[in-house]
Amino acid sequence: MRANLQINATPQFRVLSDGQIEEIYHAALDVLQRVGMRIHDKAGLALLRDAGCMVRDDKLVYLPGWLVKDALNSVPGKIVVAGRDRGMRVLLETNKFHFGTGSDCPSLVDPYSDAVRKYTFQDVLNAARISDALPNIDFHMSLGLTSGVKAVTYDRHQFLAMLKGTSKPLVITAVDGEGLADQYEMACTVLGGSEEFARAPLFVVYIEPSSPLTHSVEAVEKILFAADKGIPAIYTPCTMCGGTGPATLAGTMVQALAEYLVGVVLAQLKRKGAAVIMGGVNSTMDVATSILSYGAPELALVSAAMTDVSKWLGVPMFSTAGCSDAKVLDQQAAIEATMSVTIAALSGANLIHDVGYLESGLLGSFDMLVMSDEVISAAKHILGGVTVTPETLAVDVIDRVGPGGHYMAQEHTRQHFRSEMWFPTLMDRQMRRVWEASGQLTMGDRIRAKVLSILDGHQPMPIPVEVEAGLAGIVAKADERHLS
């Protein structure tokens, strides 16, 4: 769906003016040229040195503005990602928004016992099955962190669970360059070869630099491998205002943008035209608890402001919504999820992730995911705007009904009510007596029932047996390489 249209206009939303965006961009260039970035990967340092950057012995690199501008000129503004079901696509272009889960939560709320425990392989697979069944979840991240496997190869097991659980487009994490290479091989195995992956990538890889102003060996390995193989990459910090970034929102944006631009430069030096998506989780450090707040209004505000910057630069945006600092699915979770989903949709960000997060990104909740699907549905309806045509102005219908009449028997009503009105699947609109007779189910009751119904009945598009065996073989080989 596209937000901020000028024709058949949707609701309009913007945080920054062009002048403010230009100030932030030039400040980021100033940071790159005056402060520099510490790059720990030898191959990355060599590329930057050969491109004309000043590289000090302590791995501090100063990037000239002309190099950044040249790199931005070759970043694609449109990316297509397709799932195992090649008809399941997300189109990343200006103002087209898509919602999906987050990744790598260490714990989940068991939907059968309500116990908080670690994610297993089956839980990650179940998270994918729930995403697969929900109509307003457009792409899938793992939601959980697979336990019970080697830490150095968990990403391959996790990817296998995701592939089995959904045929939608994916966003993945990887331990390092080797982990990304194995997952790329798995994706090519599923799709039937690298040519099909190149035509429409199965996944986007999420890569984080380390704020402030540091880029690890693993992060640089991944951005260079992604560029080489044509894998779209998200290169984004998770900056804490007042902690790993300045206390001011504008200052945090400057630092985050500068860190992203390093990923752009590295990727373009490796291969011109490499897709590098901007964005991420930039929020406040709660001064009382030192957490990165996922429910803070500043998270939604900075995400929307960074979306304005991404549009000005002409690059796709990875944003955040459908998440909360609450520990359970309660009123706080509903408020924070609804606020963030609505603002993210209004902003026109492209990949909006972390739907289903509780406890500041530590707890992946199937209930939160299902509830947020309903919120996203309502937000999409709002973003549809109001269509104003002679037909929808309905003057002739008003004339026919006249004072004191009703519209229930009008053909105009029959033709338009389904497209004009939003119909909930979980929210209750019954009269009290009907609700009481039906068991007095709360919203939480209805959400949990839907979760269990999906887990009991939904089956994703299967992977052929021989293909799944090939995937398992790649995972097993990765484990064997790390026996010691």
Coordinates of C-alpha atoms in Angstrom, one line a residue:
M1 CA 0.0 0.0 0.0
R2 CA 1.2 3.5 -0.7
A3 CA 1.0 6.4 1.8
N4 CA 1.2 10.2 1.2
L5 CA -0.3 10.1 -2.3
Q6 CA -1.2 13.4 -4.0
I7 CA -3.8 11.9 -6.3
N8 CA -6.9 10.4 -4.6
A9 CA -5.0 11.7 -1.5
T10 CA -4.4 9.7 1.6
P11 CA -3.8 11.4 5.0
Q12 CA -0.5 13.4 4.8
F13 CA 2.2 13.1 7.4
R14 CA 5.7 14.6 7.6
V15 CA 8.1 15.4 10.5
L16 CA 11.0 17.3 8.8
S17 CA 11.2 20.0 6.2
D18 CA 13.6 19.8 3.3
G19 CA 15.7 22.4 4.9
Q20 CA 16.0 20.4 8.2
I21 CA 16.8 17.2 6.2
E22 CA 19.6 19.0 4.4
E23 CA 21.0 20.2 7.7
I24 CA 21.0 16.6 9.1
Y25 CA 22.6 15.3 5.9
H26 CA 25.4 17.8 5.8
A27 CA 26.1 17.3 9.5
A28 CA 26.4 13.6 8.8
L29 CA 28.9 14.3 6.1
D30 CA 30.8 16.5 8.5
V31 CA 31.0 13.7 11.0
L32 CA 32.4 11.3 8.4
Q33 CA 35.0 13.8 7.3
R34 CA 36.0 15.4 10.7
V35 CA 35.4 12.6 13.3
G36 CA 35.7 9.5 11.2
M37 CA 34.6 5.9 11.6
R38 CA 36.5 3.0 13.1
I39 CA 36.5 0.0 10.6
H40 CA 37.8 -3.3 11.9
D41 CA 37.7 -5.4 8.7
K42 CA 40.8 -5.5 6.6
A43 CA 39.0 -5.9 3.3
G44 CA 36.8 -2.9 4.1
L45 CA 39.8 -0.8 5.1
A46 CA 41.5 -1.7 1.8
L47 CA 38.5 -0.7 -0.3
L48 CA 38.2 2.6 1.5
R49 CA 41.9 3.4 1.3
D50 CA 42.0 2.6 -2.4
A51 CA 39.0 4.8 -2.9
G52 CA 40.8 7.8 -1.5
C53 CA 39.9 7.8 2.2
M54 CA 42.4 8.7 4.8
V55 CA 43.0 5.6 6.9
R56 CA 45.0 5.8 10.2
D57 CA 46.9 3.0 11.8
D58 CA 44.2 2.7 14.6
K59 CA 41.7 1.8 11.9
L60 CA 40.0 5.2 12.0
V61 CA 38.8 6.2 8.5
Y62 CA 37.8 9.7 7.3
L63 CA 35.4 9.6 4.4
P64 CA 35.2 12.6 2.0
G65 CA 31.8 14.0 1.0
W66 CA 32.3 13.4 -2.7
L67 CA 32.8 9.7 -2.1
V68 CA 29.5 9.5 -0.1
K69 CA 27.6 11.4 -2.8
D70 CA 29.0 9.2 -5.6
A71 CA 27.9 6.1 -3.6
L72 CA 24.4 7.4 -3.0
N73 CA 24.0 8.0 -6.8
S74 CA 24.2 4.3 -7.5
V75 CA 22.0 2.9 -4.6
P76 CA 18.7 1.7 -6.1
G77 CA 15.6 3.4 -5.0
K78 CA 13.4 0.4 -5.7
I79 CA 13.9 -3.2 -4.5
V80 CA 11.7 -6.2 -5.1
V81 CA 11.8 -9.1 -2.6
A82 CA 9.8 -12.3 -3.2
G83 CA 9.1 -15.3 -0.9
R84 CA 9.2 -19.0 -1.7
D85 CA 5.8 -18.4 -3.2
R86 CA 7.1 -16.1 -5.9
G87 CA 3.8 -14.3 -6.0
M88 CA 4.3 -13.1 -2.4
R89 CA 6.3 -9.9 -3.0
V90 CA 7.2 -6.7 -1.2
L91 CA 8.0 -3.7 -3.4
L92 CA 10.3 -1.2 -1.7
E93 CA 9.8 2.1 -3.3
T94 CA 8.8 5.6 -2.2
N95 CA 5.9 5.6 0.3
K96 CA 5.0 1.9 -0.2
F97 CA 4.8 0.3 3.3
H98 CA 4.9 -3.3 4.4
F99 CA 4.7 -4.7 7.9
G100 CA 6.6 -7.7 9.4
T101 CA 7.9 -9.2 12.6
G102 CA 11.2 -8.6 14.4
S103 CA 14.0 -11.1 15.0
D104 CA 16.0 -12.8 17.6
C105 CA 14.0 -12.4 20.8
P106 CA 15.6 -14.7 23.4
S107 CA 12.3 -15.6 25.1
L108 CA 8.6 -16.1 24.2
V109 CA 5.3 -16.4 26.0
D110 CA 4.3 -20.1 25.6
P111 CA 0.8 -19.9 24.0
Y112 CA -0.3 -23.1 25.8
S113 CA 1.0 -22.4 29.4
D114 CA 1.8 -18.7 29.5
A115 CA 5.3 -19.6 30.8
V116 CA 8.1 -17.4 29.7
R117 CA 10.9 -19.6 28.2
K118 CA 13.5 -19.7 25.5
Y119 CA 12.6 -20.2 21.9
T120 CA 13.2 -23.6 20.3
F121 CA 13.4 -24.5 16.7
Q122 CA 9.8 -25.4 16.7
D123 CA 8.8 -22.1 18.2
V124 CA 10.6 -20.2 15.5
L125 CA 8.9 -22.4 12.9
N126 CA 5.5 -21.7 14.7
A127 CA 6.2 -17.9 14.6
A128 CA 6.7 -18.2 10.8
R129 CA 3.4 -20.2 10.5
I130 CA 1.5 -17.5 12.3
S131 CA 3.0 -14.8 10.1
D132 CA 2.2 -16.9 7.1
A133 CA -1.5 -17.0 8.2
L134 CA -1.9 -13.3 9.0
P135 CA -3.1 -11.2 6.0
N136 CA -1.5 -7.9 7.1
I137 CA 2.0 -9.3 7.8
D138 CA 3.8 -8.9 4.5
F139 CA 7.3 -10.2 5.4
H140 CA 8.8 -12.3 8.2
M141 CA 11.7 -12.1 10.5
S142 CA 12.4 -15.0 12.9
L143 CA 10.7 -13.3 16.0
G144 CA 12.7 -15.7 18.2
L145 CA 16.3 -16.7 18.7
T146 CA 16.7 -20.5 18.2
S147 CA 18.2 -22.1 21.3
G148 CA 19.6 -25.6 21.8
V149 CA 22.0 -25.3 18.9
K150 CA 25.5 -23.9 18.5
A151 CA 25.7 -20.2 19.0
V152 CA 28.0 -19.8 16.0
T153 CA 25.5 -21.6 13.6
Y154 CA 22.2 -20.7 15.2
D155 CA 21.4 -18.5 12.2
R156 CA 21.3 -21.5 9.7
H157 CA 18.9 -23.5 12.0
Q158 CA 16.8 -20.3 12.4
F159 CA 16.6 -19.8 8.6
L160 CA 15.6 -23.4 8.0
A161 CA 12.7 -22.9 10.5
M162 CA 11.6 -19.7 8.8
L163 CA 11.7 -21.3 5.3
K164 CA 9.6 -24.2 6.5
G165 CA 7.1 -22.0 8.3
T166 CA 6.3 -19.4 5.6
S167 CA 6.4 -18.8 1.9
K168 CA 6.4 -15.0 2.4
P169 CA 9.5 -12.7 1.8
L170 CA 12.0 -12.9 4.6
V171 CA 14.4 -10.6 6.5
I172 CA 17.3 -12.6 8.1
T173 CA 20.1 -12.1 10.6
A174 CA 23.5 -13.7 10.2
V175 CA 26.3 -14.4 12.7
D176 CA 29.0 -13.4 10.2
G177 CA 29.9 -13.5 6.6
E178 CA 30.1 -17.3 6.6
G179 CA 26.7 -17.5 8.1
L180 CA 25.3 -15.3 5.5
A181 CA 27.0 -17.3 2.8
D182 CA 25.4 -20.5 4.0
Q183 CA 21.9 -18.9 4.2
Y184 CA 22.4 -17.6 0.6
E185 CA 23.2 -21.1 -0.5
M186 CA 20.1 -22.3 1.3
A187 CA 18.0 -19.7 -0.5
C188 CA 19.4 -20.6 -3.9
T189 CA 18.7 -24.3 -3.1
V190 CA 15.0 -23.4 -2.4
L191 CA 14.6 -21.2 -5.5
G192 CA 16.5 -23.5 -7.9
G193 CA 19.6 -21.5 -8.4
S194 CA 21.3 -18.1 -8.0
E195 CA 19.7 -16.7 -11.2
E196 CA 16.3 -16.9 -9.6
F197 CA 17.6 -15.3 -6.4
A198 CA 19.1 -12.5 -8.5
R199 CA 15.8 -12.0 -10.3
A200 CA 13.9 -11.5 -7.0
P201 CA 15.8 -12.1 -3.8
L202 CA 14.2 -14.3 -1.2
F203 CA 15.5 -12.3 1.7
V204 CA 17.0 -9.1 2.9
V205 CA 19.8 -9.3 5.4
Y206 CA 19.8 -7.2 8.5
I207 CA 23.3 -5.8 9.5
E208 CA 24.2 -3.6 12.4
P209 CA 27.2 -1.3 12.9
S210 CA 28.1 -0.7 16.5
S211 CA 27.2 2.7 17.8
P212 CA 29.0 5.0 18.2
L213 CA 30.9 5.2 15.0
T214 CA 32.3 1.6 14.9
H215 CA 31.9 -1.1 12.3
S216 CA 32.9 -4.7 13.3
V217 CA 34.6 -7.3 11.2
E218 CA 31.3 -9.2 11.1
A219 CA 29.2 -6.2 10.0
V220 CA 31.6 -5.3 7.2
E221 CA 32.0 -9.0 6.1
K222 CA 28.2 -9.2 5.7
I223 CA 27.8 -5.9 3.8
L224 CA 30.5 -6.8 1.3
F225 CA 29.2 -10.4 0.8
A226 CA 25.7 -9.0 0.3
A227 CA 26.8 -6.5 -2.2
D228 CA 28.8 -9.1 -4.1
K229 CA 25.9 -11.6 -4.3
G230 CA 23.1 -9.1 -5.0
I231 CA 21.5 -9.5 -1.5
P232 CA 19.6 -6.4 -0.4
A233 CA 21.0 -5.3 2.9
I234 CA 19.7 -3.2 5.8
Y235 CA 22.7 -1.4 7.3
T236 CA 21.5 0.3 10.4
P237 CA 22.5 1.1 13.9
C238 CA 20.3 0.7 17.0
T239 CA 21.2 4.0 18.7
M240 CA 20.1 4.9 22.2
C241 CA 19.6 8.7 22.6
G242 CA 21.8 9.7 25.6
G243 CA 23.6 6.3 25.7
T244 CA 25.2 5.3 22.4
G245 CA 24.1 8.5 20.7
P246 CA 23.6 12.1 21.5
A247 CA 20.7 13.0 23.9
T248 CA 19.1 15.2 21.2
L249 CA 17.0 13.5 18.6
A250 CA 18.6 15.5 15.8
G251 CA 22.1 14.5 17.0
T252 CA 21.1 10.8 17.1
M253 CA 19.8 11.1 13.6
V254 CA 23.1 12.7 12.4
Q255 CA 25.1 9.8 13.9
A256 CA 22.8 7.1 12.7
L257 CA 22.8 8.5 9.2
A258 CA 26.6 8.8 9.2
E259 CA 26.9 5.1 10.2
Y260 CA 24.4 4.1 7.5
L261 CA 26.3 6.0 4.9
V262 CA 29.5 4.0 5.6
G263 CA 27.5 0.8 4.7
V264 CA 26.4 2.5 1.5
V265 CA 30.0 3.5 0.5
L266 CA 31.4 0.0 1.3
A267 CA 28.7 -1.7 -0.7
Q268 CA 29.1 0.5 -3.7
L269 CA 32.8 0.1 -3.7
K270 CA 32.3 -3.7 -3.7
R271 CA 29.6 -3.5 -6.5
K272 CA 27.9 -0.5 -8.0
G273 CA 24.2 -0.7 -7.7
A274 CA 24.2 -2.8 -4.5
A275 CA 20.9 -2.3 -2.6
V276 CA 21.4 -0.8 0.9
I277 CA 18.3 0.0 2.9
M278 CA 18.3 2.7 5.6
G279 CA 16.6 2.9 9.0
G280 CA 16.4 0.8 12.1
V281 CA 15.7 1.2 15.8
N282 CA 16.7 4.6 17.1
S283 CA 15.1 5.4 20.4
T284 CA 15.7 6.8 23.9
M285 CA 17.7 5.3 26.7
D286 CA 15.3 5.3 29.6
V287 CA 17.2 7.1 32.3
A288 CA 15.6 5.1 35.1
T289 CA 16.3 1.6 33.7
S290 CA 18.9 2.1 30.9
I291 CA 16.8 0.1 28.4
L292 CA 16.4 1.0 24.8
S293 CA 12.7 1.8 24.9
Y294 CA 10.6 0.2 22.2
G295 CA 7.4 1.9 23.3
A296 CA 8.7 5.5 23.6
P297 CA 7.0 8.1 21.4
E298 CA 10.5 9.2 20.4
L299 CA 11.0 5.9 18.6
A300 CA 8.0 6.5 16.4
L301 CA 9.0 10.2 15.9
V302 CA 12.6 9.5 15.0
S303 CA 11.6 6.6 12.7
A304 CA 9.2 8.9 10.9
A305 CA 11.8 11.6 10.7
M306 CA 14.4 9.2 9.3
T307 CA 11.8 8.1 6.8
D308 CA 11.7 11.7 5.6
V309 CA 15.5 11.6 5.2
S310 CA 15.4 8.3 3.3
K311 CA 12.9 9.7 0.8
W312 CA 15.1 12.8 0.3
L313 CA 18.0 10.6 -0.4
G314 CA 16.0 8.3 -2.6
V315 CA 16.7 5.1 -0.7
P316 CA 14.3 2.5 0.9
M317 CA 13.6 2.7 4.7
F318 CA 13.5 0.0 7.4
S319 CA 11.3 1.3 10.2
T320 CA 9.9 0.0 13.5
A321 CA 6.3 -0.5 14.9
G322 CA 4.0 -3.0 16.6
C323 CA 6.3 -3.3 19.6
S324 CA 6.2 -2.4 23.3
D325 CA 8.0 -2.3 26.6
A326 CA 5.1 -4.0 28.3
K327 CA 5.8 -7.5 29.8
V328 CA 2.4 -8.9 28.9
L329 CA -0.3 -8.2 26.3
D330 CA -2.0 -5.5 28.3
Q331 CA -3.3 -2.0 27.8
Q332 CA 0.2 -0.6 27.6
A333 CA 1.1 -3.0 24.8
A334 CA -2.1 -2.1 22.9
I335 CA -1.4 1.7 23.2
E336 CA 2.2 1.5 22.2
A337 CA 1.6 -0.9 19.3
T338 CA -1.3 1.2 17.9
M339 CA 0.6 4.4 18.2
S340 CA 3.7 3.1 16.5
V341 CA 1.9 1.2 13.7
T342 CA -0.2 4.3 12.8
I343 CA 2.7 6.7 12.7
A344 CA 4.9 4.2 10.8
A345 CA 2.2 3.7 8.2
L346 CA 1.6 7.4 7.9
S347 CA 5.3 8.0 7.4
G348 CA 5.4 5.8 4.3
A349 CA 8.4 3.8 5.5
N350 CA 8.9 0.6 3.4
L351 CA 9.8 -2.4 5.7
I352 CA 8.2 -1.8 9.1
H353 CA 9.5 -4.5 11.5
D354 CA 9.4 -5.6 15.1
V355 CA 5.7 -6.4 15.1
G356 CA 5.2 -8.9 18.0
Y357 CA 7.9 -7.5 20.4
L358 CA 7.2 -7.2 24.1
E359 CA 9.6 -6.4 27.0
S360 CA 11.8 -4.0 24.9
G361 CA 12.7 -6.6 22.3
L362 CA 13.4 -9.4 24.8
L363 CA 10.1 -11.2 24.5
G364 CA 8.5 -12.4 21.2
S365 CA 4.8 -12.8 21.6
F366 CA 2.5 -14.6 19.2
D367 CA -0.4 -12.8 20.9
M368 CA 1.1 -9.4 20.3
L369 CA 1.7 -10.4 16.6
V370 CA -2.0 -11.4 16.2
M371 CA -3.3 -8.3 17.9
S372 CA -1.0 -6.0 15.8
D373 CA -2.3 -7.6 12.6
E374 CA -5.7 -6.2 13.5
V375 CA -4.2 -2.8 14.3
I376 CA -2.3 -2.8 10.9
S377 CA -5.5 -3.7 9.1
A378 CA -7.2 -0.6 10.7
A379 CA -4.2 1.6 9.9
K380 CA -4.3 0.5 6.2
H381 CA -8.0 1.5 6.1
I382 CA -7.2 4.9 7.5
L383 CA -4.4 5.3 4.9
G384 CA -6.9 4.6 2.2
G385 CA -8.2 8.1 2.8
V386 CA -11.5 9.4 1.7
T387 CA -12.4 9.1 -2.0
V388 CA -14.2 12.2 -3.2
T389 CA -16.1 11.7 -6.5
P390 CA -19.6 12.5 -7.7
E391 CA -20.5 8.8 -6.9
T392 CA -19.2 9.0 -3.3
L393 CA -20.5 12.5 -2.6
A394 CA -23.9 10.7 -3.0
V395 CA -26.1 13.8 -3.5
D396 CA -28.6 11.9 -5.6
V397 CA -28.9 9.2 -2.9
I398 CA -29.4 11.8 -0.2
D399 CA -32.1 13.4 -2.3
R400 CA -33.9 10.0 -2.8
V401 CA -33.9 9.2 0.9
G402 CA -34.8 12.7 2.1
P403 CA -35.5 13.9 5.6
G404 CA -36.3 11.1 8.0
G405 CA -35.5 8.2 5.7
H406 CA -32.8 5.6 5.9
Y407 CA -30.1 4.2 3.6
M408 CA -30.2 0.5 4.4
A409 CA -32.3 -0.5 1.4
Q410 CA -30.4 1.7 -1.1
E411 CA -28.5 0.1 -3.9
H412 CA -25.7 2.7 -3.3
T413 CA -25.3 1.3 0.2
R414 CA -25.0 -2.3 -1.2
Q415 CA -22.4 -1.2 -3.7
H416 CA -20.2 0.7 -1.3
F417 CA -20.4 -0.5 2.3
R418 CA -17.8 -3.2 1.9
S419 CA -15.2 -0.9 0.5
E420 CA -15.9 2.1 2.6
M421 CA -16.2 0.4 6.0
W422 CA -13.6 -1.5 8.0
F423 CA -14.7 -4.9 9.5
P424 CA -12.7 -6.1 12.5
T425 CA -11.9 -9.7 13.1
L426 CA -11.0 -9.5 16.8
M427 CA -12.5 -6.3 18.2
D428 CA -15.9 -6.7 19.7
R429 CA -18.9 -4.6 18.7
Q430 CA -21.7 -6.8 20.0
M431 CA -24.5 -5.6 22.4
R432 CA -23.6 -6.4 26.0
R433 CA -26.3 -9.1 26.3
V434 CA -24.9 -11.0 23.2
W435 CA -21.4 -10.6 24.5
E436 CA -22.4 -12.0 27.9
A437 CA -24.2 -14.9 26.3
S438 CA -21.2 -15.7 24.2
G439 CA -18.9 -16.2 27.2
Q440 CA -17.8 -12.6 28.0
L441 CA -14.6 -13.1 26.1
T442 CA -12.0 -10.3 26.4
M443 CA -9.8 -9.1 23.6
G444 CA -7.0 -11.1 25.1
D445 CA -9.2 -14.3 25.0
R446 CA -10.1 -13.8 21.4
I447 CA -6.4 -13.1 20.4
R448 CA -5.2 -16.3 22.2
A449 CA -8.0 -18.4 20.6
K450 CA -6.8 -17.1 17.1
V451 CA -3.2 -18.0 17.9
L452 CA -4.1 -21.5 18.9
S453 CA -6.4 -21.9 15.9
I454 CA -3.5 -21.0 13.6
L455 CA -1.1 -23.3 15.3
D456 CA -3.7 -26.1 15.2
G457 CA -4.7 -25.7 11.6
H458 CA -2.6 -23.6 9.4
Q459 CA -0.1 -25.3 7.1
P460 CA 2.3 -23.3 5.0
M461 CA 3.3 -24.1 1.4
P462 CA 5.4 -27.3 1.8
I463 CA 9.1 -27.6 0.7
P464 CA 9.7 -30.6 -1.5
V465 CA 11.3 -33.4 0.5
E466 CA 14.5 -33.5 -1.5
V467 CA 14.9 -29.7 -1.3
E468 CA 14.4 -29.8 2.5
A469 CA 17.1 -32.6 2.7
G470 CA 19.5 -30.3 0.8
L471 CA 18.8 -27.5 3.3
A472 CA 19.3 -29.7 6.3
G473 CA 22.6 -30.8 4.7
I474 CA 23.9 -27.3 4.5
V475 CA 23.0 -26.7 8.1
A476 CA 24.7 -30.0 9.2
K477 CA 27.9 -29.1 7.3
A478 CA 28.0 -25.7 9.1
D479 CA 27.7 -27.5 12.4
E480 CA 30.5 -29.9 11.5
R481 CA 32.8 -27.0 10.6
H482 CA 32.4 -25.7 14.2
L483 CA 32.7 -28.9 16.2
S484 CA 35.5 -27.6 18.4

